[in-house]
XYZ file of C-alpha atoms in Angstrom:
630
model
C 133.882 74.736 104.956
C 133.423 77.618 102.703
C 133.212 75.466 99.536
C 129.532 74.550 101.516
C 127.955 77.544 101.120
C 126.557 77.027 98.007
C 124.733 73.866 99.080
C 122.904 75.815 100.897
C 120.850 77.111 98.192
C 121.498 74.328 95.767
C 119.609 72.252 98.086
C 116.226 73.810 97.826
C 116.695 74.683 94.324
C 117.043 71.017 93.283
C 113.844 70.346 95.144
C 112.183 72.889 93.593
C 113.715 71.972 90.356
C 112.661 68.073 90.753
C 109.459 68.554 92.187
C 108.394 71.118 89.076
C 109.340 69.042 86.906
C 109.357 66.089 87.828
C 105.382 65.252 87.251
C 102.399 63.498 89.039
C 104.845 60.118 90.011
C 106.015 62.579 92.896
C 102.784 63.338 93.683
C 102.949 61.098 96.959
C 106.241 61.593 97.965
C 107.155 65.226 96.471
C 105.992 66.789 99.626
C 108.486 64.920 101.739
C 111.228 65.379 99.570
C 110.531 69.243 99.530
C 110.951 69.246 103.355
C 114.028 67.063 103.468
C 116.044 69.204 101.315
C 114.688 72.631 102.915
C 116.208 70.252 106.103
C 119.240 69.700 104.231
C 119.712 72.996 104.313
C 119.077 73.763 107.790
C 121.615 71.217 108.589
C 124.229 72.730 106.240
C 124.093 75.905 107.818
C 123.743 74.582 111.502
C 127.766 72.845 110.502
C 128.637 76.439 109.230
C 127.658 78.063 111.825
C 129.568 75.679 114.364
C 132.642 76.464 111.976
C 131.659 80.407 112.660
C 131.799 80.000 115.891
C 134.975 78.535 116.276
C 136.967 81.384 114.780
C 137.930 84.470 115.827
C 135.324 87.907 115.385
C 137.698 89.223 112.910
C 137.867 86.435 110.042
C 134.739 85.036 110.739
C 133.538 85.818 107.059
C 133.434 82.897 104.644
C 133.709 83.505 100.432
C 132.608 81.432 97.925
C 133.627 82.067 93.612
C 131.898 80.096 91.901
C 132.223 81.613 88.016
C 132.426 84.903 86.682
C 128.288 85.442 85.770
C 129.490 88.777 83.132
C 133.150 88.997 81.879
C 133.086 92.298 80.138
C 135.741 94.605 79.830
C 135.090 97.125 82.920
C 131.979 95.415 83.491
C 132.778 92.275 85.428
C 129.679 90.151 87.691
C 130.289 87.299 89.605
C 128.186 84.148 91.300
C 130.044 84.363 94.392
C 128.841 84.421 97.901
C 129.836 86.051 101.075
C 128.969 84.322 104.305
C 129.523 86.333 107.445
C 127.537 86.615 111.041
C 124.702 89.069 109.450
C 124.015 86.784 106.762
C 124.475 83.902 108.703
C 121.808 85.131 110.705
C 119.178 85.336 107.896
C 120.315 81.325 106.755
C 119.674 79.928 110.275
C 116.227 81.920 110.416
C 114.882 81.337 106.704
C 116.052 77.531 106.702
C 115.005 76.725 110.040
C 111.410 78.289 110.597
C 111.455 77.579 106.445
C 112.100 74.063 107.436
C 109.115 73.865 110.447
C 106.836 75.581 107.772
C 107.407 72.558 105.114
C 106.832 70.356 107.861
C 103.091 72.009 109.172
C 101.992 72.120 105.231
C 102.751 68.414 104.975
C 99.064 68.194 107.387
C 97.577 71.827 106.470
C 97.942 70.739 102.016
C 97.160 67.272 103.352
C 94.520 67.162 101.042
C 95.333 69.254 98.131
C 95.913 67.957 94.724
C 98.539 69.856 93.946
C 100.539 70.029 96.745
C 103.767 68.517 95.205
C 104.031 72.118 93.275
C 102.881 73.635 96.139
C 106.570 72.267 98.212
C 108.246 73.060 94.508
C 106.899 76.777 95.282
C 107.994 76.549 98.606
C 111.376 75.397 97.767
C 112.145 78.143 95.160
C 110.942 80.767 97.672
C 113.593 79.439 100.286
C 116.113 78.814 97.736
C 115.479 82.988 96.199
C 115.809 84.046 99.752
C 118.943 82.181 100.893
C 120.304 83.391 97.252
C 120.067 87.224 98.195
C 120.972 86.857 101.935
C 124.150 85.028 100.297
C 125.013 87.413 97.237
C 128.397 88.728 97.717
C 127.342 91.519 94.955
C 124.176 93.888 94.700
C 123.853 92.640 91.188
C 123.589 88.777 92.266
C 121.481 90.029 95.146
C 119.129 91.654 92.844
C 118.518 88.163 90.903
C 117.764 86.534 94.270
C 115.732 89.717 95.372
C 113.351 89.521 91.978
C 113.359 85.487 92.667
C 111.918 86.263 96.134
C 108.895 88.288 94.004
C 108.004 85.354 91.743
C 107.688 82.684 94.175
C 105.378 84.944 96.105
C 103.943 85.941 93.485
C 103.091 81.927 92.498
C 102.093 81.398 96.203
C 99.688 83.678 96.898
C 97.984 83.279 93.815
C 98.443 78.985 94.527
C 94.825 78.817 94.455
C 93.984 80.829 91.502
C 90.704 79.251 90.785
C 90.021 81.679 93.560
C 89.502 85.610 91.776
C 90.545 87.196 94.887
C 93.874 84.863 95.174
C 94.268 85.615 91.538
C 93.716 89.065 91.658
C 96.018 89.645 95.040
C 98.878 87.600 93.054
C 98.854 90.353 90.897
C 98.938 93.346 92.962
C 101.760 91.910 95.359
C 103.415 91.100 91.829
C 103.186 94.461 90.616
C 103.454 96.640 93.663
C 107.076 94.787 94.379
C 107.809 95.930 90.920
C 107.671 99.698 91.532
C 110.564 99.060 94.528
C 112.732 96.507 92.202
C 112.870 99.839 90.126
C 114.382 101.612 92.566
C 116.592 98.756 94.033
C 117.578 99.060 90.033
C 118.530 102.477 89.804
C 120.526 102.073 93.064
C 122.423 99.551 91.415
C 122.940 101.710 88.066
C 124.245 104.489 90.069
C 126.453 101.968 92.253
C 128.216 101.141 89.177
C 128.701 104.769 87.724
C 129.748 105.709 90.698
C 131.974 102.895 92.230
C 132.571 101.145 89.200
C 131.170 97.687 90.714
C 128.778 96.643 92.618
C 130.537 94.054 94.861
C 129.753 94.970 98.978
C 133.035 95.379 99.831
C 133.930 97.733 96.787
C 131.166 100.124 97.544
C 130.851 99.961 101.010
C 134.696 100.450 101.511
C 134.097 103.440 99.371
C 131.149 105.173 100.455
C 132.622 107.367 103.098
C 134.435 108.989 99.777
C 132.019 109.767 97.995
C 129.603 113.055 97.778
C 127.139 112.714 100.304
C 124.541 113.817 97.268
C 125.195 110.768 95.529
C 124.623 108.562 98.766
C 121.597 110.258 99.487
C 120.288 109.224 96.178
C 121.569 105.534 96.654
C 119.872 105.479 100.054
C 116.588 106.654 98.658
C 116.650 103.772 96.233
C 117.631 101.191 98.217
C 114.165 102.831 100.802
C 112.029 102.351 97.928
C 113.177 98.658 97.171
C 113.013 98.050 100.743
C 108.995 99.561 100.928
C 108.420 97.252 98.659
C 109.915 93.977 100.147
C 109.008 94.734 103.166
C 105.631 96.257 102.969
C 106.253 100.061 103.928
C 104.446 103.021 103.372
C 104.126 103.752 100.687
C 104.088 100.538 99.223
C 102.192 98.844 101.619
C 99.046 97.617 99.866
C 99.385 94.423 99.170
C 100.242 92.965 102.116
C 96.969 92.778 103.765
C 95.393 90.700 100.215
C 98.426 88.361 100.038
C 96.863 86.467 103.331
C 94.633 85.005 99.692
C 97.185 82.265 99.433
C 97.570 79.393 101.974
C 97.811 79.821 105.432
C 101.799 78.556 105.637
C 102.690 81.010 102.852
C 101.531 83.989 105.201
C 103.772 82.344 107.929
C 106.991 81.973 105.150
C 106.194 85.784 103.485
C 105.739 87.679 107.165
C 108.026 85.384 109.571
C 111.241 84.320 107.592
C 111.436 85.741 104.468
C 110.303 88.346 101.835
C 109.439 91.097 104.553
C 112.603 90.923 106.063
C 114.548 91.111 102.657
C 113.952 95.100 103.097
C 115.525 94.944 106.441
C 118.635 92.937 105.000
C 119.421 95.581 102.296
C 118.993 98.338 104.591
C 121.584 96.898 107.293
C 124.028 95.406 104.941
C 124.184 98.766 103.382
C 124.447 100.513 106.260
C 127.888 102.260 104.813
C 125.944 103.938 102.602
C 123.514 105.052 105.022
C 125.939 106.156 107.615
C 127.582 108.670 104.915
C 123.753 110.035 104.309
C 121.994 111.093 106.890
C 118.856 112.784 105.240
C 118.333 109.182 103.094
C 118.923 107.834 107.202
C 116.355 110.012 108.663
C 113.739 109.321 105.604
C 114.165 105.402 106.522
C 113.547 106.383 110.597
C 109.904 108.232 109.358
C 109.057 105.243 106.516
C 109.439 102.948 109.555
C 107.654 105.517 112.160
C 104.850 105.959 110.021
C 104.311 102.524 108.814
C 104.297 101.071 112.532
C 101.765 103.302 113.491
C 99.566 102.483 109.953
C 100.216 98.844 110.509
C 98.629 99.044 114.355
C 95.748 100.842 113.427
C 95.208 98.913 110.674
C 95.181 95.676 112.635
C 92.809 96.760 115.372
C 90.209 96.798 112.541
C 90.676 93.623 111.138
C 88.097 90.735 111.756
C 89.632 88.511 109.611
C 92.168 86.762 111.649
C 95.158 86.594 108.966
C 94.642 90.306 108.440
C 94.493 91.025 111.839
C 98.246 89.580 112.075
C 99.260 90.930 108.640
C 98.595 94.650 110.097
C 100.850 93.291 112.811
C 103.427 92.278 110.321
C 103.288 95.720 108.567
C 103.901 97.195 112.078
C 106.602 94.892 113.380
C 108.433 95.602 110.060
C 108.412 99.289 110.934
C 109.657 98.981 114.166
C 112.594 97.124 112.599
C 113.193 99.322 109.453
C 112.980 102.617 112.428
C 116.027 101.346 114.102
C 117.754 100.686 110.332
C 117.319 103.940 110.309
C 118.799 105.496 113.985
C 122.369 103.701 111.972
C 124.795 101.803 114.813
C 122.704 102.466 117.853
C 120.122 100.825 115.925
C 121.263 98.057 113.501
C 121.562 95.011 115.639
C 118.858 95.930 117.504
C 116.728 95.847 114.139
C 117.995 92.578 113.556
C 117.493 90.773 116.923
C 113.768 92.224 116.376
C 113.824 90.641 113.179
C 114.461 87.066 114.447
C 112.578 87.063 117.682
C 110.138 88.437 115.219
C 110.308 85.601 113.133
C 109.431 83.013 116.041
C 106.698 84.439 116.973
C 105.206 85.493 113.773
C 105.066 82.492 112.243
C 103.592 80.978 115.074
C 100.830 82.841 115.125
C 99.959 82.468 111.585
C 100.232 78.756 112.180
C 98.014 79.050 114.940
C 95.937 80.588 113.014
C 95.943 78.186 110.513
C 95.450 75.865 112.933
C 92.641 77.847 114.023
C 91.192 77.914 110.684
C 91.360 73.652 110.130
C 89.367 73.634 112.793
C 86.800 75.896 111.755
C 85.957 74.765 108.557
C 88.192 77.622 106.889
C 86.100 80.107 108.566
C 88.853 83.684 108.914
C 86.074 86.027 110.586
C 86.965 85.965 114.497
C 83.325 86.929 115.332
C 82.671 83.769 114.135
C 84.573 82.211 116.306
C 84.702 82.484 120.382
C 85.697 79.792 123.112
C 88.175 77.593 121.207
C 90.865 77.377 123.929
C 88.946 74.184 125.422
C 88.421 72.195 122.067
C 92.143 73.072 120.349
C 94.620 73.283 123.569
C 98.195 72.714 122.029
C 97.000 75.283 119.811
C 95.775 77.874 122.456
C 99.014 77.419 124.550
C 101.191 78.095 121.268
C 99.164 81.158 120.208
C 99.190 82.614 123.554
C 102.620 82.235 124.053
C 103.328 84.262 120.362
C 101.154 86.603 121.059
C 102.712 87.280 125.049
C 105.764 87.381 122.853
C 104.586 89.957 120.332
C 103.434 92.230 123.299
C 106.484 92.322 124.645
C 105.228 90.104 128.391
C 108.556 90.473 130.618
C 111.135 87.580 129.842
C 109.522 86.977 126.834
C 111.409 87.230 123.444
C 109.506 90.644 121.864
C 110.125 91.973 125.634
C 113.942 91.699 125.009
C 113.814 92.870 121.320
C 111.359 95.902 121.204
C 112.165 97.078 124.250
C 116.043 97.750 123.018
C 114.246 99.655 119.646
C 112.316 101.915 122.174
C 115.449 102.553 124.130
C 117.685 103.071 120.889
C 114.819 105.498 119.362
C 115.220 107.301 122.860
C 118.429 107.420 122.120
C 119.008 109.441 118.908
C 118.626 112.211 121.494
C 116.747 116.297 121.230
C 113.139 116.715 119.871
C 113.772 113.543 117.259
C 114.281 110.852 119.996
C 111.649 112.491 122.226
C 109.440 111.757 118.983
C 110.628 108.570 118.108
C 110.267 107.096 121.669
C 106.829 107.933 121.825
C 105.979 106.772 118.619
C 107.301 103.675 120.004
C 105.479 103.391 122.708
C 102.174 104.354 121.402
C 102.831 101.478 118.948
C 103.487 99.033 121.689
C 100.232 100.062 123.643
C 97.874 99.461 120.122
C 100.102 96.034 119.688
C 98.977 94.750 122.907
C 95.728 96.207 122.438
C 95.126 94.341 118.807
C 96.639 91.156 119.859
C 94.807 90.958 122.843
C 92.057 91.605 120.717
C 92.385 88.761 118.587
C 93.016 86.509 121.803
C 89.694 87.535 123.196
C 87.688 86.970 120.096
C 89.182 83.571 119.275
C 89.731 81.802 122.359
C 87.542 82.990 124.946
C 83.885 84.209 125.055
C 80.774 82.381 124.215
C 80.726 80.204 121.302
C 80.016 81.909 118.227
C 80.044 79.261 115.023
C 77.863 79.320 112.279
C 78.056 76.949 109.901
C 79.737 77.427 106.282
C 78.611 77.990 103.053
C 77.125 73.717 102.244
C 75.222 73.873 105.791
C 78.298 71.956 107.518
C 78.937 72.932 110.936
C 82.654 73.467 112.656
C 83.800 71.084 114.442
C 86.802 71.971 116.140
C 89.318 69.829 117.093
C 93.444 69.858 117.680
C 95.543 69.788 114.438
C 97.569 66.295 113.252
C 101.404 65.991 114.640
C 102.677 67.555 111.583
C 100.827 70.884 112.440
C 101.009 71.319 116.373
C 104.960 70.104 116.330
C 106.317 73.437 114.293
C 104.221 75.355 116.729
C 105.085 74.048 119.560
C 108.908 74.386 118.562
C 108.265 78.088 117.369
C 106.744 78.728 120.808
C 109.529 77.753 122.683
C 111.396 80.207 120.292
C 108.726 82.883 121.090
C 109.681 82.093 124.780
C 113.091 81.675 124.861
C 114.737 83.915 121.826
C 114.663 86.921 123.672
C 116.691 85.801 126.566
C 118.996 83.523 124.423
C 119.977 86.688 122.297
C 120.592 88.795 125.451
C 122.903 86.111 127.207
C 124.758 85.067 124.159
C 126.233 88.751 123.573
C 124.067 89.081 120.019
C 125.699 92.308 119.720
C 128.649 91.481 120.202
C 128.357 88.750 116.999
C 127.016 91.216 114.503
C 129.321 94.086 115.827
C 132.064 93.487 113.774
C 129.562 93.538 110.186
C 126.824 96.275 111.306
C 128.769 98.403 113.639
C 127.323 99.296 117.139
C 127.147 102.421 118.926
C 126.109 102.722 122.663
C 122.865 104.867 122.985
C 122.343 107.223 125.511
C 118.754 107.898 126.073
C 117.748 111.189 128.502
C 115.837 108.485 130.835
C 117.358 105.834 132.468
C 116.633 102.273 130.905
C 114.644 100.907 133.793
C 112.461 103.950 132.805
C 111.870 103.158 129.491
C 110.845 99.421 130.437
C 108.854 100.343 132.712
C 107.007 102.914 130.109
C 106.570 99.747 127.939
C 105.398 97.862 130.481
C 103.121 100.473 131.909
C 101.624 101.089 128.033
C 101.424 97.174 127.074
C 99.156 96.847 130.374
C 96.603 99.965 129.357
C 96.787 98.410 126.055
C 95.465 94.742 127.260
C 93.283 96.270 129.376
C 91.431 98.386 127.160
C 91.206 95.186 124.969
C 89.488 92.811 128.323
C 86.858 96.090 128.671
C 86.054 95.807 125.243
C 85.871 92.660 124.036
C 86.028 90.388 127.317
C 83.326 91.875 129.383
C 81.007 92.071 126.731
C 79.499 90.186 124.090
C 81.409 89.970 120.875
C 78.688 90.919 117.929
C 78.776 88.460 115.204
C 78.222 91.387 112.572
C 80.938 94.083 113.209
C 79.242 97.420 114.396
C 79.393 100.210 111.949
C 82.150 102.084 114.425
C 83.532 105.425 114.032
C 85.040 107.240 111.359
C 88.624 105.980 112.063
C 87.455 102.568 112.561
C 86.114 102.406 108.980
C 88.668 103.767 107.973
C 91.343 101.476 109.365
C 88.876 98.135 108.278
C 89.723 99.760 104.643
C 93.300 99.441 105.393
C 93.210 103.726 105.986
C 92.262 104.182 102.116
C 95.342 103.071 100.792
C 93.423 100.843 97.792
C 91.154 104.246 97.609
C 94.264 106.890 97.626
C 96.305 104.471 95.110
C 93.344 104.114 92.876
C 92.807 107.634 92.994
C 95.802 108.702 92.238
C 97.343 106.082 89.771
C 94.629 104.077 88.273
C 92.123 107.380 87.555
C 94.777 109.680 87.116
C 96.413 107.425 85.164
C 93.108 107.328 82.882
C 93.042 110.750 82.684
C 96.820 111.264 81.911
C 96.501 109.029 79.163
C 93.190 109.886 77.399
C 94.913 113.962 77.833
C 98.353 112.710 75.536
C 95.960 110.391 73.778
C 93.613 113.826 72.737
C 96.815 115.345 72.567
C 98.319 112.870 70.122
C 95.137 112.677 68.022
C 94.658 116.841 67.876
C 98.201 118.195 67.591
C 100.766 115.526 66.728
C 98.129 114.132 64.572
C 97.111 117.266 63.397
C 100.645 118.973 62.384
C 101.351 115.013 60.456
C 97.895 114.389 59.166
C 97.850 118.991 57.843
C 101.412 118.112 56.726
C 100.226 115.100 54.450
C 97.489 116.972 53.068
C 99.331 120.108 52.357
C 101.755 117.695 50.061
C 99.339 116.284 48.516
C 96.882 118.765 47.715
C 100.030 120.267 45.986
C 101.265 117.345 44.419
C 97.937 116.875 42.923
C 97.972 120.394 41.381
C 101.446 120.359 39.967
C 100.179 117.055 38.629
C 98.336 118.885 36.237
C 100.936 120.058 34.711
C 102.299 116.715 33.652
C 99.108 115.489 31.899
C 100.610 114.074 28.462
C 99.167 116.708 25.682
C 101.745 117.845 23.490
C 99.889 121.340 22.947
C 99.761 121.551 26.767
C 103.557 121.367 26.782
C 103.765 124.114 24.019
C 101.970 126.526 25.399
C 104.108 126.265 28.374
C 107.119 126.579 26.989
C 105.612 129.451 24.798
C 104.435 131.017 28.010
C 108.187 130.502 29.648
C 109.831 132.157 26.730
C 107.656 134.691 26.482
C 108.466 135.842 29.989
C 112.094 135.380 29.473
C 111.719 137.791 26.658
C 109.663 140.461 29.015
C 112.032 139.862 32.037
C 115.112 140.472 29.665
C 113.057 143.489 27.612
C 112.837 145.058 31.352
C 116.212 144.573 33.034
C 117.871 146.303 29.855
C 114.819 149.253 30.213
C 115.854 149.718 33.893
């Protein structure tokens, strides 16, 4: 079986491969080939996984050489993968909800002319992701992780006749680039320090080594992570990406790129372990971020910003129990897929949402859907119970073990932690139910669009409503699945596990998060279900404007790095032009206002030449008169 893990990226690859290249004859039949190989894959790893399963927890891990990708002396890279429960994990999540995805497009890009590069796009972002969830090697990882950023990159931007999809291309583009540096570096330093870069190598190795050197590892590996996985600081361009297509925002935020940050924290967790001030900066990057994310989405009126604030903030729940090391690990990953359910089900749904509505995003526009688009209103609600963390749902299960294990780390830094936690999980259920309350319920609200059409909502084709309805069960069920199945016990034996100890009992921290999710939802209902939505936003307080420009982060960055970036370089540009300039330009002169005088020496008279050799005798004869006088 292990001489199948490579299908499992050659699979999309060749569909992205074919479908790029193949022209306009697969213009009516690209889209369904781009799903049946993401399928393929799906498949592939459903038969691995049933081989997993079947072996004992100790040699469950499956290896795969394909060629040596560098053969230097001391210097050595390989294409081989390395298949165990953790990355399993990620291939079950990223082909499967990958898979549903493909299928809703085949009805959302129904109509788009290009949608057989559109499934190409989608197929290289699948393929990129299974690649670095696979790599056996941070250096192979690294091709899959900058992979990852140009498929994004071409999906968000898809509709680039659009300046705004265009322009958010761009910033996602370049904003990932500042965190590839560091994921870089960390790789640089892996190598000087290990001498590879293979995972088993360096993680075998890293309770050796100088905790200074880990530290600076860690740090790396944070930054790549902030940028993957859209953590302060490197949040910004999140929020924009929701420019491309409706099922990219599900693929990005559900199953793939903003998890990748998760996956490199976790499958380094060695590293992490050994360091435990590079540990407790990834527990505050996640604290902080959960909290910016929730704010940020209670702001939003656009209804795909509204969820990617939710995204940012889900993340940093995750990437905060990364960073409390074995009590936290598996519980960051079971977030992660329950997560990944529910997520991209409620970007569908909103997607749905949007088909409906003439491709109108503003929720004040919208208002009493739940009786025209059903299917979709049952779906949605059942994500967003989910997200909340409703009892017996999936996110009940999941975030509830994250507020336990951040209880956990024990003194004044749990007592922190856990309330961060659950102040996060009161603003979740107090955004979602926002966004509940201004779609679905309430008085109608439409307008019509831009050519004088008005909506007419109505359900979504099969192709749409059949992913969501799957994902929904998912929402549902996930949670429960994972807790009956012994979850921990499967990643145990790659991630480590630690049993927390929290000072309260854990019947009192669920019933914290239950308590906070209710005051949540019910500040929501007083707010926005027993009064009248406005269809123009109120101006709102200070915060609120605030949070509906994403808390200044555009501002701060363009204050910061675009202006003082200006300023930096007109200050070496003066500097340049007045003293390096200067010194060249004052040297160039000096030579050549002498040049030009000793030129005048050499001007081609003979009786010009004899008076200078008369002169340099006759001082000769005076210099030689005067030495002999002295």
């Amino acid at each position: 079986m292990d001489n199948l893990i490579a299908l499992l990226i050659a699979a999309p690859l060749l569909g992205a491969a074919v479908l790029l290249c193949g022209g306009r004859r697969l213009d009516k039949t690209g889209h369904w080939l781009g799903t049946l190989l993401a399928a393929v894959s799906f498949v592939i790893g459903l038969a691995l996984f049933a081989d997993m399963l079947g072996r004992s927890a100790d040699d469950r891990a499956m290896h795969q050489h394909l060629f040596t990708w560098i053969p230097v002396e001391g210097f050595q890279a390989d294409v081989a993968f390395q298949l165990d429960q953790l990355s399993m994990t990620f291939v079950l999540l990223i082909s499967g909800v990958g898979t549903l995805i493909h299928v809703y497009s085949i009805g959302y890009m129904e109509h788009d002319e290009r949608r057989r590069r559109f499934f190409g796009y989608l197929n290289l972002f699948v393929a990129a992701m299974l690649l670095l969830v696979l790599a056996d090697n941070y250096l192979l990882l690294y091709f899959g992780w900058e992979g990852v950023g140009l498929a994004s990159y071409l999906l968000i931007g898809f509709w680039q006749h659009k300046p705004s999809a265009a322009t958010a291309a761009k910033k996602a583009f370049l904003v990932n680039r500042v965190g590839d540096i560091g994921l870089s570096i960390a790789i640089m330093l892996m190598f000087t320090t290990f001498g590879t870069f293979a995972f088993g190598p360096v993680l075998a190795s890293a309770g050796e080594t100088s905790e200074g050197k880990l530290t600076a590892i860690g740090l790396m590996l944070l930054l790549a992570a902030c940028g993957k996985s859209a953590q302060v600081p490197l949040q910004s361009w999140l929020g924009d990406a929701m420019e491309g297509p409706t099922p990219v925002s599900a693929l990005i935020h559900a199953a793939t790129m903003v998890t990748a940050g998760v996956y490199l924290i976790v499958r380094s967790a060695d590293i992490f372990n050994a360091a435990p001030d590079a540990q407790l900066v990834v527990t505050i990057v996640g604290a902080v971020t959960l909290l910016f994310g929730a704010i940020v989405g209670c702001a939003k009126d656009d209804i795909k910003k509204a969820l990617a604030g939710s995204t940012m903030s889900q993340i940093g729940y995750m990437i905060l129990a990364a960073g409390l090391g074995p009590i936290g690990y598996v519980f960051a990953i079971m977030h992660l897929v329950t997560h990944g359910f529910f997520k991209a089900g409620l970007f569908l749904g909103a997607g749905s949402v949007m088909h409906g509505m003439n491709d109108e995003v503003d929720m004040r526009k919208y208002g009493g859907l739940r009786k025209y688009m059903p299917v979709t209103f049952v779906t949605f609600g059942l994500g967003y119970l989910a997200i909340i963390g409703f009892p017996g749902l999936s996110g009940f299960f999941s975030k509830d073990k994250i507020i336990e294990a951040a209880f956990a780390k024990g003194g004044t830094e749990g007592w922190i932690l856990g309330a961060v936690t659950l102040l996060g999980a009161a603003i979740t259920a107090y955004y979602m139910t926002r966004v509940m309350l201004m779609t679905f319920f309430g008085e109608k609200r439409w307008q019509d669009d831009a050519d004088g059409n008005p909506p007419h909502p109505h359900e979504s084709p099969k192709s749409m409503v059949i992913p969501m309805v799957l994902l929904a069960v998912g929402s549902v069920a996930g949670g429960a699945v994972f807790e009956l199945s012994g979850f921990v016990e499967w990643l145990e034996p790659v991630t480590g596990y630690a049993h927390g100890h929290p000072p309260i009992s854990a019947a009192a921290v669920t019933a914290a998060t239950v308590a906070v999710m209710v005051i949540g939802v019910g500040l929501a209902y007083l707010q926005y279900g027993r009064r009248p939505v406005p269809v123009v936003a109120p101006r709102g307080s200070l915060l609120t404007r605030a949070a509906r420009r994403d808390l200044l982060q555009d501002d701060f960055n363009h204050a910061v790095f675009v202006t003082g970036g200006t300023h930096l370089t007109r200050s070496l540009v003066y500097v340049d032009h007045s003293l390096v300039d200067g010194v060249v330009n004052g040297t160039a002169a000096g030579v050549g206002g002498l040049s030009g005088r000793l030129r005048k020496l050499q001007n081609g008279y003979v009786r010009s030449y004899a008076v200078s050799m008369f002169g340099g005798t006759a001082v000769l004869i005076a210099a030689t008169l005067l030495m002999r006088a002295v």
